[in-house]
mmCIF file of C-alpha atoms in Angstrom:
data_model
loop_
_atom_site.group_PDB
_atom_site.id
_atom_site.type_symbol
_atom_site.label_atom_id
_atom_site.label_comp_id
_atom_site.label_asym_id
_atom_site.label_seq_id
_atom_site.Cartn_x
_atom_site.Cartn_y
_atom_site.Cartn_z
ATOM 1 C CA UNK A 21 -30.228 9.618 -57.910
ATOM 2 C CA UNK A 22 -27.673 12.126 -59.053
ATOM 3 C CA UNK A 23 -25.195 11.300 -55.918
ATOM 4 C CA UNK A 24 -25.655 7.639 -56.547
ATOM 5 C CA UNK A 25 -22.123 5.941 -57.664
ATOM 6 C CA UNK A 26 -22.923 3.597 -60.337
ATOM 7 C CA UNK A 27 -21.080 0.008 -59.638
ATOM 8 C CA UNK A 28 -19.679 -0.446 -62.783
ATOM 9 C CA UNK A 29 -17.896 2.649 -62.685
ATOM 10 C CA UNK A 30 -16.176 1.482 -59.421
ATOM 11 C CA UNK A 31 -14.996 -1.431 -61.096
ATOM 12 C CA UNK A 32 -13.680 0.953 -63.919
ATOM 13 C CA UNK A 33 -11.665 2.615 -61.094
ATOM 14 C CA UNK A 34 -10.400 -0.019 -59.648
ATOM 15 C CA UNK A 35 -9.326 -1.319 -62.881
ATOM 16 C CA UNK A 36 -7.363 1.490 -63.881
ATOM 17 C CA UNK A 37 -5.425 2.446 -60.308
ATOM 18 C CA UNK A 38 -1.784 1.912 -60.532
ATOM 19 C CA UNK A 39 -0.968 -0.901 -58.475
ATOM 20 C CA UNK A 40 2.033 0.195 -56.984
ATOM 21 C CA UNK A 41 -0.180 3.106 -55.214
ATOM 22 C CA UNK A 42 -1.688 1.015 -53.172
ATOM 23 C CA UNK A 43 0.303 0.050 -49.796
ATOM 24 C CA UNK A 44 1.194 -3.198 -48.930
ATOM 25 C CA UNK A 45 -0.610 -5.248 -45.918
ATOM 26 C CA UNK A 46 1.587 -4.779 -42.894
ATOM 27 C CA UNK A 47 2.909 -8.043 -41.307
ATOM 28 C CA UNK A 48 1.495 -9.359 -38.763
ATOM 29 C CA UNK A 49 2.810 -8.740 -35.356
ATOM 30 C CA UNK A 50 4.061 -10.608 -32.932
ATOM 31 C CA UNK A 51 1.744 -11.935 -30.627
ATOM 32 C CA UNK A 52 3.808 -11.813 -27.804
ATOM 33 C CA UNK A 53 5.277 -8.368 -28.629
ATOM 34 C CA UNK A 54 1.582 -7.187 -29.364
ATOM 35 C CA UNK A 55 0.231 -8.345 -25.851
ATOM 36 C CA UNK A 56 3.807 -6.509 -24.166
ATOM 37 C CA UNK A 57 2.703 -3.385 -25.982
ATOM 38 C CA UNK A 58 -0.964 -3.829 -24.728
ATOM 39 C CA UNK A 59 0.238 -4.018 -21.372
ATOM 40 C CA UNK A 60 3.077 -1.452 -21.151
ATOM 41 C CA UNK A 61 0.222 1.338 -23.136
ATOM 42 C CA UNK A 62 -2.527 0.626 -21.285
ATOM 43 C CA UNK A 63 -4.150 3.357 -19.410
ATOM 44 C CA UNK A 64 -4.570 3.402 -15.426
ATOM 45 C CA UNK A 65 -7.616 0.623 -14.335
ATOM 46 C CA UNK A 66 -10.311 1.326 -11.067
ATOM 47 C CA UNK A 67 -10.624 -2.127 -9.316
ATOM 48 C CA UNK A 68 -11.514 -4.042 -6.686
ATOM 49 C CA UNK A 69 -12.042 -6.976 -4.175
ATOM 50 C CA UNK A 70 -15.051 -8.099 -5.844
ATOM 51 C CA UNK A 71 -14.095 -7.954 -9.096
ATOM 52 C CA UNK A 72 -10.717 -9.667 -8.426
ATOM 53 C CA UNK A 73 -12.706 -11.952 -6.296
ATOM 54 C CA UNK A 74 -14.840 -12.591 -9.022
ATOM 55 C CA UNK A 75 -12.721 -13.492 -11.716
ATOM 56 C CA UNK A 76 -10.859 -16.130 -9.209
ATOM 57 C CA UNK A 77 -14.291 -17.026 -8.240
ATOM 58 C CA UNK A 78 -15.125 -19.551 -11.118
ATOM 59 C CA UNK A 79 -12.257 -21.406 -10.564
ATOM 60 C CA UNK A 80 -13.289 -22.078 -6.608
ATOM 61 C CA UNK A 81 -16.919 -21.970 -6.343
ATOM 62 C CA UNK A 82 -19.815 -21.910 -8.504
ATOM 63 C CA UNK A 83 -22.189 -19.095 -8.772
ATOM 64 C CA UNK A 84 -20.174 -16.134 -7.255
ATOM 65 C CA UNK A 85 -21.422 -12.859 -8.810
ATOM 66 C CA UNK A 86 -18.848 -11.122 -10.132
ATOM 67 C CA UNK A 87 -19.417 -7.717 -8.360
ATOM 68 C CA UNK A 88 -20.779 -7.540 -5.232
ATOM 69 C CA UNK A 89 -18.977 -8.984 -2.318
ATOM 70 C CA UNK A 90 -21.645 -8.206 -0.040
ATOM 71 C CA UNK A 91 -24.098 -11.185 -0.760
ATOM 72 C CA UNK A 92 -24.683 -14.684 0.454
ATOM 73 C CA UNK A 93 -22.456 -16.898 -1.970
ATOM 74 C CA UNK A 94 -20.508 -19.101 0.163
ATOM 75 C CA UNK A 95 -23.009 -21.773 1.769
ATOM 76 C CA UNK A 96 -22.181 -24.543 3.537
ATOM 77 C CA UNK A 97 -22.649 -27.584 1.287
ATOM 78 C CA UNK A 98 -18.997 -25.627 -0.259
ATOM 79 C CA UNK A 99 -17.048 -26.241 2.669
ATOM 80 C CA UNK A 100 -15.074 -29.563 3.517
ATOM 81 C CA UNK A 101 -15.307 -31.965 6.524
ATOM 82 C CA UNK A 102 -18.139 -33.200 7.846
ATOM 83 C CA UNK A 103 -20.662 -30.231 8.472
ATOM 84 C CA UNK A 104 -20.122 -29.943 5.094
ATOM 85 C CA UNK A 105 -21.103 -33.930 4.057
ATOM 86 C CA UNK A 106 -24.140 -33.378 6.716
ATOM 87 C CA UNK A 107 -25.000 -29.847 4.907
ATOM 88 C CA UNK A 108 -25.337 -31.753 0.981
ATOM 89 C CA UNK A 109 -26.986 -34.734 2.659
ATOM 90 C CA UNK A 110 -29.622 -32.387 3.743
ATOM 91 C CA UNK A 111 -29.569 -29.494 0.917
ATOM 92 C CA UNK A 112 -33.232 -30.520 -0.724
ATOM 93 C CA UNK A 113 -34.632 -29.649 3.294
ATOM 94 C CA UNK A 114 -33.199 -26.150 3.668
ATOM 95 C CA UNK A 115 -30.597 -25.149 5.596
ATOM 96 C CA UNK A 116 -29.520 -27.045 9.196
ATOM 97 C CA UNK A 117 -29.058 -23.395 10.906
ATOM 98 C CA UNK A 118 -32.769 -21.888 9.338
ATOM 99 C CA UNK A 119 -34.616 -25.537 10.566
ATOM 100 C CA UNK A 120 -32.740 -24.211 14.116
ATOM 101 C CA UNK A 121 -34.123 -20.774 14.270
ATOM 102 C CA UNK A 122 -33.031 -18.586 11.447
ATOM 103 C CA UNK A 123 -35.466 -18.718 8.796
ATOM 104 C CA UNK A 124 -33.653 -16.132 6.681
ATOM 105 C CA UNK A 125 -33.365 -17.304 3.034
ATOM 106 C CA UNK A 126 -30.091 -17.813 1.526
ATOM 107 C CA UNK A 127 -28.827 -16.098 -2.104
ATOM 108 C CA UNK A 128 -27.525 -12.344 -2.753
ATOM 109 C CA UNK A 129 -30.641 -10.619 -2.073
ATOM 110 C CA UNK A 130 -30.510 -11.554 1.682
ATOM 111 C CA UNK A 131 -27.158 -10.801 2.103
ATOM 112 C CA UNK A 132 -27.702 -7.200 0.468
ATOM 113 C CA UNK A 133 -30.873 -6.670 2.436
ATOM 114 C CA UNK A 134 -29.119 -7.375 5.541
ATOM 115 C CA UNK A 135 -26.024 -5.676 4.863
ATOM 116 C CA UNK A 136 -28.141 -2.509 3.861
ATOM 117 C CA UNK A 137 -29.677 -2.841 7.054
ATOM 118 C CA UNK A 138 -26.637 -2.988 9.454
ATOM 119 C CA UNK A 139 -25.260 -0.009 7.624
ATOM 120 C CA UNK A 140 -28.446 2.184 8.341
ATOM 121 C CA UNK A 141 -29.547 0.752 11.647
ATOM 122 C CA UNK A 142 -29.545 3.227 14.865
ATOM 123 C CA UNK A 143 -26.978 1.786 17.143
ATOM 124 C CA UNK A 144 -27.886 3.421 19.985
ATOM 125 C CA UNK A 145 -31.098 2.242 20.309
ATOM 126 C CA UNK A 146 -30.309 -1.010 19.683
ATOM 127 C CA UNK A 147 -27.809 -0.560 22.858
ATOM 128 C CA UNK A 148 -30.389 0.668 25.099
ATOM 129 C CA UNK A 149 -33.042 -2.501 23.754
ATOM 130 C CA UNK A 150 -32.623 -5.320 26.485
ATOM 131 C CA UNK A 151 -34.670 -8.177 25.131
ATOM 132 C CA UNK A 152 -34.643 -8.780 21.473
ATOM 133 C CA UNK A 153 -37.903 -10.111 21.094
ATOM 134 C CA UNK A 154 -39.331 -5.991 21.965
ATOM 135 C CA UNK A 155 -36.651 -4.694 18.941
ATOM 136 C CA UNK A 156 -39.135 -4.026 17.011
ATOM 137 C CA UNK A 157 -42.153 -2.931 19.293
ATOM 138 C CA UNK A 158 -40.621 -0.876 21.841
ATOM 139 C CA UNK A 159 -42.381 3.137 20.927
ATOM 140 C CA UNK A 160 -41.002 5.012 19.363
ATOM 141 C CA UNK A 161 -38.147 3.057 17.705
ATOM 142 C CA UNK A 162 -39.114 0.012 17.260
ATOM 143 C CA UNK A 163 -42.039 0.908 14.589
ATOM 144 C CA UNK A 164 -39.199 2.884 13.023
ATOM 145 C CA UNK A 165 -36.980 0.026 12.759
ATOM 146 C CA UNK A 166 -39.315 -2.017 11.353
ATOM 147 C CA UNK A 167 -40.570 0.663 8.637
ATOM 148 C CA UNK A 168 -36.835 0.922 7.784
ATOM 149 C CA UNK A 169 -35.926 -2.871 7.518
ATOM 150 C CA UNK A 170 -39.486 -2.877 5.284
ATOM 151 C CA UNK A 171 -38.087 -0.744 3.310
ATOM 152 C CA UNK A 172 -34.532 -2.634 3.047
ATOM 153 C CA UNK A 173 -35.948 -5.814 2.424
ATOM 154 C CA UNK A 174 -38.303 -3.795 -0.543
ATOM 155 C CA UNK A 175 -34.961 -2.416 -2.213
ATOM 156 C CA UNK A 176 -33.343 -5.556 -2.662
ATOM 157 C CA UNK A 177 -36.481 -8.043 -3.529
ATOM 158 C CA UNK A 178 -36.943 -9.523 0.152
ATOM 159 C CA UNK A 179 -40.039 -10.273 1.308
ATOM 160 C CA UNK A 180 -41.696 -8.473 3.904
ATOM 161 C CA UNK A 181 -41.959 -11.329 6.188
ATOM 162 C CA UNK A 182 -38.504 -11.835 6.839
ATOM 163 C CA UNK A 183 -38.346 -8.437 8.656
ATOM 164 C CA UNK A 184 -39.265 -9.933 12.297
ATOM 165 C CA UNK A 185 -36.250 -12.446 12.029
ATOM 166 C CA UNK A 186 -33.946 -9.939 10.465
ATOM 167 C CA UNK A 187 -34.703 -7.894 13.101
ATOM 168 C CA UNK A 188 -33.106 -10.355 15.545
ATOM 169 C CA UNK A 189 -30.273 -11.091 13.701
ATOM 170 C CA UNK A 190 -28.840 -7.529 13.496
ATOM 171 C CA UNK A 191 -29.987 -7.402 17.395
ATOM 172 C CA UNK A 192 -27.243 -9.897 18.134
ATOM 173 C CA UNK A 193 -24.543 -9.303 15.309
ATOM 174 C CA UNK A 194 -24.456 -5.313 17.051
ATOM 175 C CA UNK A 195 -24.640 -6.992 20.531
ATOM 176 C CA UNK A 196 -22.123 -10.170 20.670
ATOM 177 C CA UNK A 197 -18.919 -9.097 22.250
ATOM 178 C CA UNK A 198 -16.373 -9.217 19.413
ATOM 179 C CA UNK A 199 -12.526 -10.233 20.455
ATOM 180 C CA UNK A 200 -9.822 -7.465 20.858
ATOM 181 C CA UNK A 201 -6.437 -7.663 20.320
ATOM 182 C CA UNK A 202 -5.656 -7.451 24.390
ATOM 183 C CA UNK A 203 -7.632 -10.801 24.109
ATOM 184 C CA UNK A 204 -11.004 -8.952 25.699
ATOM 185 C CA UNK A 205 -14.178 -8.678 24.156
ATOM 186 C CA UNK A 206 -16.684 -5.694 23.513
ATOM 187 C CA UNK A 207 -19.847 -5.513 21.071
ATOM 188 C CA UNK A 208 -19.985 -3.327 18.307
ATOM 189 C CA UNK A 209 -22.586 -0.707 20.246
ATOM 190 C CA UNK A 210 -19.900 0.019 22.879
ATOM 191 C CA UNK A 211 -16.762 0.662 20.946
ATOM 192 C CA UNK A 212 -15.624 4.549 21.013
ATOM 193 C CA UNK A 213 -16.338 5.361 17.497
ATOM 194 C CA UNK A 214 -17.756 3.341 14.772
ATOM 195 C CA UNK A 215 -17.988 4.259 10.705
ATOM 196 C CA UNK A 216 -19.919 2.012 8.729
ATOM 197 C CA UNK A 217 -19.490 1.772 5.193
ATOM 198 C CA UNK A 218 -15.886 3.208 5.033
ATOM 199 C CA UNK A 219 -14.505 3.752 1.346
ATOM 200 C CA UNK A 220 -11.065 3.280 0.304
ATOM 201 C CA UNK A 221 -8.375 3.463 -2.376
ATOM 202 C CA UNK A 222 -5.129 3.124 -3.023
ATOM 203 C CA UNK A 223 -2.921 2.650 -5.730
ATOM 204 C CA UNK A 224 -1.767 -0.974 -7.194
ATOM 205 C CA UNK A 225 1.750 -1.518 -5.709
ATOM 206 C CA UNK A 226 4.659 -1.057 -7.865
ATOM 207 C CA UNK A 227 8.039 -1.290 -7.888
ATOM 208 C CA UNK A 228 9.203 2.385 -7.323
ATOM 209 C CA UNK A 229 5.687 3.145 -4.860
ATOM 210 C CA UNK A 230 6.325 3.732 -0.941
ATOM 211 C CA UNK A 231 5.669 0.615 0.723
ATOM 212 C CA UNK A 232 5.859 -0.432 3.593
ATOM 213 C CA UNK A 233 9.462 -2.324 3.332
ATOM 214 C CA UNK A 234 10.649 1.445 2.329
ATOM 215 C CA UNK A 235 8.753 3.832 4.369
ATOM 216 C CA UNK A 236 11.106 6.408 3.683
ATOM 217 C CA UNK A 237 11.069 6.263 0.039
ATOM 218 C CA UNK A 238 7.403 8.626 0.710
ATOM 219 C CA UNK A 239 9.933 11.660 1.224
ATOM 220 C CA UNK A 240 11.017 12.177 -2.576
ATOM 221 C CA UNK A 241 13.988 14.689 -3.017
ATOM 222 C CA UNK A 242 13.550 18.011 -3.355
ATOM 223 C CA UNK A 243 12.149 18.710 -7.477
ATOM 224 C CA UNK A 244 11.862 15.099 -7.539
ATOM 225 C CA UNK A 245 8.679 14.311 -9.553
ATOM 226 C CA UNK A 246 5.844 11.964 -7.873
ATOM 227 C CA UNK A 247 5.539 8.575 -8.187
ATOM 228 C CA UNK A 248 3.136 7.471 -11.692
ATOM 229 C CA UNK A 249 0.141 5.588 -10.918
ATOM 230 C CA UNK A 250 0.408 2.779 -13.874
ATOM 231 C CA UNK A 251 -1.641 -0.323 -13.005
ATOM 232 C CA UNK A 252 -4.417 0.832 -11.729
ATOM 233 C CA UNK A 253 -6.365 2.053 -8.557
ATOM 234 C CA UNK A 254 -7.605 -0.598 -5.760
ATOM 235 C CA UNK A 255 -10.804 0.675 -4.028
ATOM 236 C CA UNK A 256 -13.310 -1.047 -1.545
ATOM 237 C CA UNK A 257 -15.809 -0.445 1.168
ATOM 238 C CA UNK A 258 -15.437 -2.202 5.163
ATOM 239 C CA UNK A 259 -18.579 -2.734 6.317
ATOM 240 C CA UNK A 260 -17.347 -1.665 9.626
ATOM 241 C CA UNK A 261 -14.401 0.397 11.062
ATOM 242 C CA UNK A 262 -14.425 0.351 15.158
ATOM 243 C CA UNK A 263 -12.046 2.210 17.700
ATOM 244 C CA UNK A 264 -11.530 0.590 21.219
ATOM 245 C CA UNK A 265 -8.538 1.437 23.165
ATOM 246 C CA UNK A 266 -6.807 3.686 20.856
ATOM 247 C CA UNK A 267 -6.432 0.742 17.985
ATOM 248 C CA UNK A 268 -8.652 0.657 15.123
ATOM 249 C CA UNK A 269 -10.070 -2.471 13.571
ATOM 250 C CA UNK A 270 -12.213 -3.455 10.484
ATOM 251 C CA UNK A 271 -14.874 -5.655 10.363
ATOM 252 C CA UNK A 272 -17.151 -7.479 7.589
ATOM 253 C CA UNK A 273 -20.504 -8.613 8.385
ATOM 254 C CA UNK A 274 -21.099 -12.632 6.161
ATOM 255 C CA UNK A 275 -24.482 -13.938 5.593
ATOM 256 C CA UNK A 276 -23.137 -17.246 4.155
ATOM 257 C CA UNK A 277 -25.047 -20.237 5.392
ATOM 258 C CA UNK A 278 -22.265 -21.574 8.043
ATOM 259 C CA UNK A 279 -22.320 -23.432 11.001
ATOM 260 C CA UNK A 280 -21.003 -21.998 14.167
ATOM 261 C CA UNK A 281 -17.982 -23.911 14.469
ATOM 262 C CA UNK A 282 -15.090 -21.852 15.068
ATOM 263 C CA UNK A 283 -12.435 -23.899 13.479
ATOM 264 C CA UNK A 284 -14.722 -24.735 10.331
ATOM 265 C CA UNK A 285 -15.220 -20.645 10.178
ATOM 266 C CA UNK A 286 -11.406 -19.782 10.144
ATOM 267 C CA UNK A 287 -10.991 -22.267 7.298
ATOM 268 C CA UNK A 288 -14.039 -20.886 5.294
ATOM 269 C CA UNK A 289 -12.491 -17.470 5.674
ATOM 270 C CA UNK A 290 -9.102 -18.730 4.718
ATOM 271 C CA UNK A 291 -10.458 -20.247 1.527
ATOM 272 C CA UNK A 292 -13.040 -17.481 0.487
ATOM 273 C CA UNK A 293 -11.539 -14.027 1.840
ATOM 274 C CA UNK A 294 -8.040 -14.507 1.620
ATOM 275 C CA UNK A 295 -7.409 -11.725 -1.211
ATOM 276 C CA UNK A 296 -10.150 -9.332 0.678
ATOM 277 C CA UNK A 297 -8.211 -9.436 4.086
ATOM 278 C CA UNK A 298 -4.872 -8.399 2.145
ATOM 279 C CA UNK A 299 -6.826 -5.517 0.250
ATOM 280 C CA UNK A 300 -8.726 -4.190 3.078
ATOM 281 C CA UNK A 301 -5.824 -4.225 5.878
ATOM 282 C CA UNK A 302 -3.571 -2.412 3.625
ATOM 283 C CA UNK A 303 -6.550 -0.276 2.444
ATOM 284 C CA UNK A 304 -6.915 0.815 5.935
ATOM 285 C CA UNK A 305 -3.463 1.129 7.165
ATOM 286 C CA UNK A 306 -3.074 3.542 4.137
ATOM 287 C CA UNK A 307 -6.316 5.693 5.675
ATOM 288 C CA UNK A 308 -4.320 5.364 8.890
ATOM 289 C CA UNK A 309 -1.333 6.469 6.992
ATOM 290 C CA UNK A 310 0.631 3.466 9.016
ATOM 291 C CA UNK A 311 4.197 2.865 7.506
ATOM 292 C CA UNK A 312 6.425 1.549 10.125
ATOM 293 C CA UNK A 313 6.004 -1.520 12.923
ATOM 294 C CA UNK A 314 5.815 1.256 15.600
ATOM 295 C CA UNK A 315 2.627 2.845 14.063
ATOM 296 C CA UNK A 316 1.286 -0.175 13.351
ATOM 297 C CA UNK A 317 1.568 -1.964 16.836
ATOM 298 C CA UNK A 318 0.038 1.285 18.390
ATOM 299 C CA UNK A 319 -2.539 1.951 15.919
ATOM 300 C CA UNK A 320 -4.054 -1.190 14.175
ATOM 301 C CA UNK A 321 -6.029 -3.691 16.581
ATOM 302 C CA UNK A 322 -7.112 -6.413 13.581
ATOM 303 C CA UNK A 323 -9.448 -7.472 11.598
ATOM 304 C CA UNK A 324 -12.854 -9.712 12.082
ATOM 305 C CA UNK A 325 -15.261 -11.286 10.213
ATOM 306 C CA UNK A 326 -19.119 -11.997 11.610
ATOM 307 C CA UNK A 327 -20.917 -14.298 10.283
ATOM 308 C CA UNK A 328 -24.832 -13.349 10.763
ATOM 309 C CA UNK A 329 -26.455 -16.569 11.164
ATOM 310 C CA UNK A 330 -24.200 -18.238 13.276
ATOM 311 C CA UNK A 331 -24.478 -15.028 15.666
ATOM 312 C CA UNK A 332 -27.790 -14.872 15.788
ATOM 313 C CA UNK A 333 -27.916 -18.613 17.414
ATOM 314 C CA UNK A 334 -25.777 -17.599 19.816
ATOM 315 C CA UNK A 335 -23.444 -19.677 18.498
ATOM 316 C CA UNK A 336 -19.731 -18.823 17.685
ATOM 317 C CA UNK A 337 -19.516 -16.758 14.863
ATOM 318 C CA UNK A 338 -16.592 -14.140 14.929
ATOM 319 C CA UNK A 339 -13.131 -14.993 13.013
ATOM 320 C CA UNK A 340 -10.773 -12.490 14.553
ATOM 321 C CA UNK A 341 -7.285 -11.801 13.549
ATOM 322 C CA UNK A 342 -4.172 -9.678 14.024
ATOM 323 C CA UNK A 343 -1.529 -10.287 11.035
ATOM 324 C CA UNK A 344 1.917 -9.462 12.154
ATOM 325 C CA UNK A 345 3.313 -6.259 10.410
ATOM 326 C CA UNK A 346 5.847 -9.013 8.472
ATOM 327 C CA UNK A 347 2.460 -10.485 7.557
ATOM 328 C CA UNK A 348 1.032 -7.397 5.920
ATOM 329 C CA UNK A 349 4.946 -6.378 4.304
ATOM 330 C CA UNK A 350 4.635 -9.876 2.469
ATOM 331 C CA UNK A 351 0.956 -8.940 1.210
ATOM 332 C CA UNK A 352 2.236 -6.105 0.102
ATOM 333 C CA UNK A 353 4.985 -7.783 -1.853
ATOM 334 C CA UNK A 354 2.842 -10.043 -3.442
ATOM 335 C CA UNK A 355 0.424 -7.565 -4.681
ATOM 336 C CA UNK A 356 3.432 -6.680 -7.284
ATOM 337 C CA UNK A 357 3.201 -9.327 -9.138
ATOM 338 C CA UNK A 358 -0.267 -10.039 -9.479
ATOM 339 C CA UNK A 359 -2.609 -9.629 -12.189
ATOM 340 C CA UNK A 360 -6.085 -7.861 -12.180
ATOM 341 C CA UNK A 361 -7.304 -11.726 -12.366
ATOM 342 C CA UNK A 362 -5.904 -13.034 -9.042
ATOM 343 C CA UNK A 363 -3.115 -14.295 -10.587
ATOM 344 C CA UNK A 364 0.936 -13.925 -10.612
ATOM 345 C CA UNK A 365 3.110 -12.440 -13.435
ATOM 346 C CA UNK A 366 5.423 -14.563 -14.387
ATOM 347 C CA UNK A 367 9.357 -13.244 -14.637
ATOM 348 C CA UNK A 368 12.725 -13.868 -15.485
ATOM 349 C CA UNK A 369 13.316 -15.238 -12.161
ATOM 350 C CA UNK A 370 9.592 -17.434 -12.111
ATOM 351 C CA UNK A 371 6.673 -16.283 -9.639
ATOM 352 C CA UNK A 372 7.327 -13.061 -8.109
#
């Protein structure tokens, strides 16, 4: 074709370019310098609990999804002790809590099925429902609530015949009196004001951000320019955010195969949820726009986590907790230094 290029007149031009016009390979760069250039150039990053959660996942239990913190990936053959022993000794029968009267399947669909569930569910009438076993039959809710957790269950690959026991376990995970901070108790239907699903973001902590040892530093001079957002945006969802009393807590509802022990619970939350508790107090105290102890010990009331099955048995099931504002500073302070993959930076002066 007349716009072909034959090859051996390439080779004639190659042949004949001066050398000397061609530049010179450039050295190869540092690899440490390249990586500190990487960093210190890169452009602002969106993340989150699950993905940090993820990424640290691999390293403490096997088969946590990397995205979606809302699923049923912590089961009890991974705890310690002996539930745990009793839990693998029995793992080819099903679970201990399902053979007593939960016979929910475990894996991520059922905890997004039930989680999609609790977010849409009418409150009210499940206040005003007095035995459980008419939650689905009473007119004219009940036949509502059970076309809605159909169509749940449908969304997220559930079968259909998991509805009735579903059913009962958002029946008592609404109605279990939860702990306060006054050391009372109240269930979820019966606190002043409830938002499910509340969204949040703030911005990775830095050195020269507000925080919450330097409150004040959120009034910049006159013409002083804001603060830069460089590492990156934190953003998440609580399942739950309750009023009683005047103090606001958050709440995240588990599906994780557990027994209903209270002491083995703490630990499992301790050893799973750690990073999530730091992201989503400070996530809230930020909506709260808390800065100082004296907000904080008027305003926040904790935090709790509910684990589904256990709840449903009647059995205990709620971890609750109230960090000290010293607590939440040092969370604060150790969000500085770490990395997008659950780890710490490493400095001059070691591990900050």
């Amino acid at each position: 074709a007349a716009h072909e290029v034959r090859p051996a007149l390439l080779g004639e031009l190659a042949a004949t370019a001066p050398r000397s016009a061609l530049p010179s390979p450039p050295a190869p760069l540092d690899a440490q310098l390249f990586a500190e250039l990487r960093r210190r150039h890169r452009g602002p990053q969106a993340t989150s609990y699950s993905r940090l959660a993820g990424r640290r996942a691999r390293t403490l239990t096997e088969g946590a999804p990397n995205e979606e913190p809302k699923a049923d990936v912590h089961d009890a053959p991974s705890l310690t002790g002996p539930a745990a022993t009793r839990e693998v000794a029995q793992a080819g029968e099903g679970s201990k809590l399902q053979r007593a009267g939960v016979p929910l399947p475990g894996g991520a669909a059922t905890g997004l099925f039930l989680h999609e569930a609790l977010e849409r569910v009418d409150l009210h009438y499940l206040a005003a429902v007095s035995d459980p076993a008419e939650v689905l039959t009473l007119a004219p809710r009940g036949p509502e609530l059970r076309a809605l957790l159909g169509g749940c269950a449908a969304r997220n690959g559930v079968s259909a015949e998991h509805v009735e026991a579903a059913a009962q376990v958002l029946f008592h995970a609404v109605r279990t009196p939860l702990p306060t901070r006054e050391g009372g108790a109240l269930p979820l239907v019966s606190a002043t004001r409830v938002v499910r699903e509340m969204t949040f973001q703030f911005p990775i902590p830095e050195a020269h951000h507000p925080s919450l040892l330097t409150p004040s530093a959120r009034q910049a001079p006159e013409g002083a320019a804001p603060f830069r957002v460089e590492r990156g945006i934190v953003r998440g969802v609580v399942d739950a955010v309750f009023e009683h009393d005047s103090a606001i807590y958050f709440q995240d509802w588990k599906s994780d195969r557990v027994e209903g022990d209270l002491a083995l619970l703490r630990r499992h939350v301790t050893a799973h949820y750690d990073l999530q508790i730091k992201l989503y107090t400070l996530g809230v105290l930020r909506l709260l726009e808390v800065w100082d102890e004296a907000a904080y010990e008027r305003v926040f009331g904790g935090h709790l986590y509910a684990f589904l099955r256990p709840m449903a048995l009647g059995q205990p099931g709620v971890v609750f907790e109230r960090p000290t504002f010293a607590d939440v500073q040092r969370w604060e302070q150790e969000l500085l230094g770490m990395t997008f993959g659950g780890t710490l930076e490493s400095t001059a002066g070691g591990a900050r």
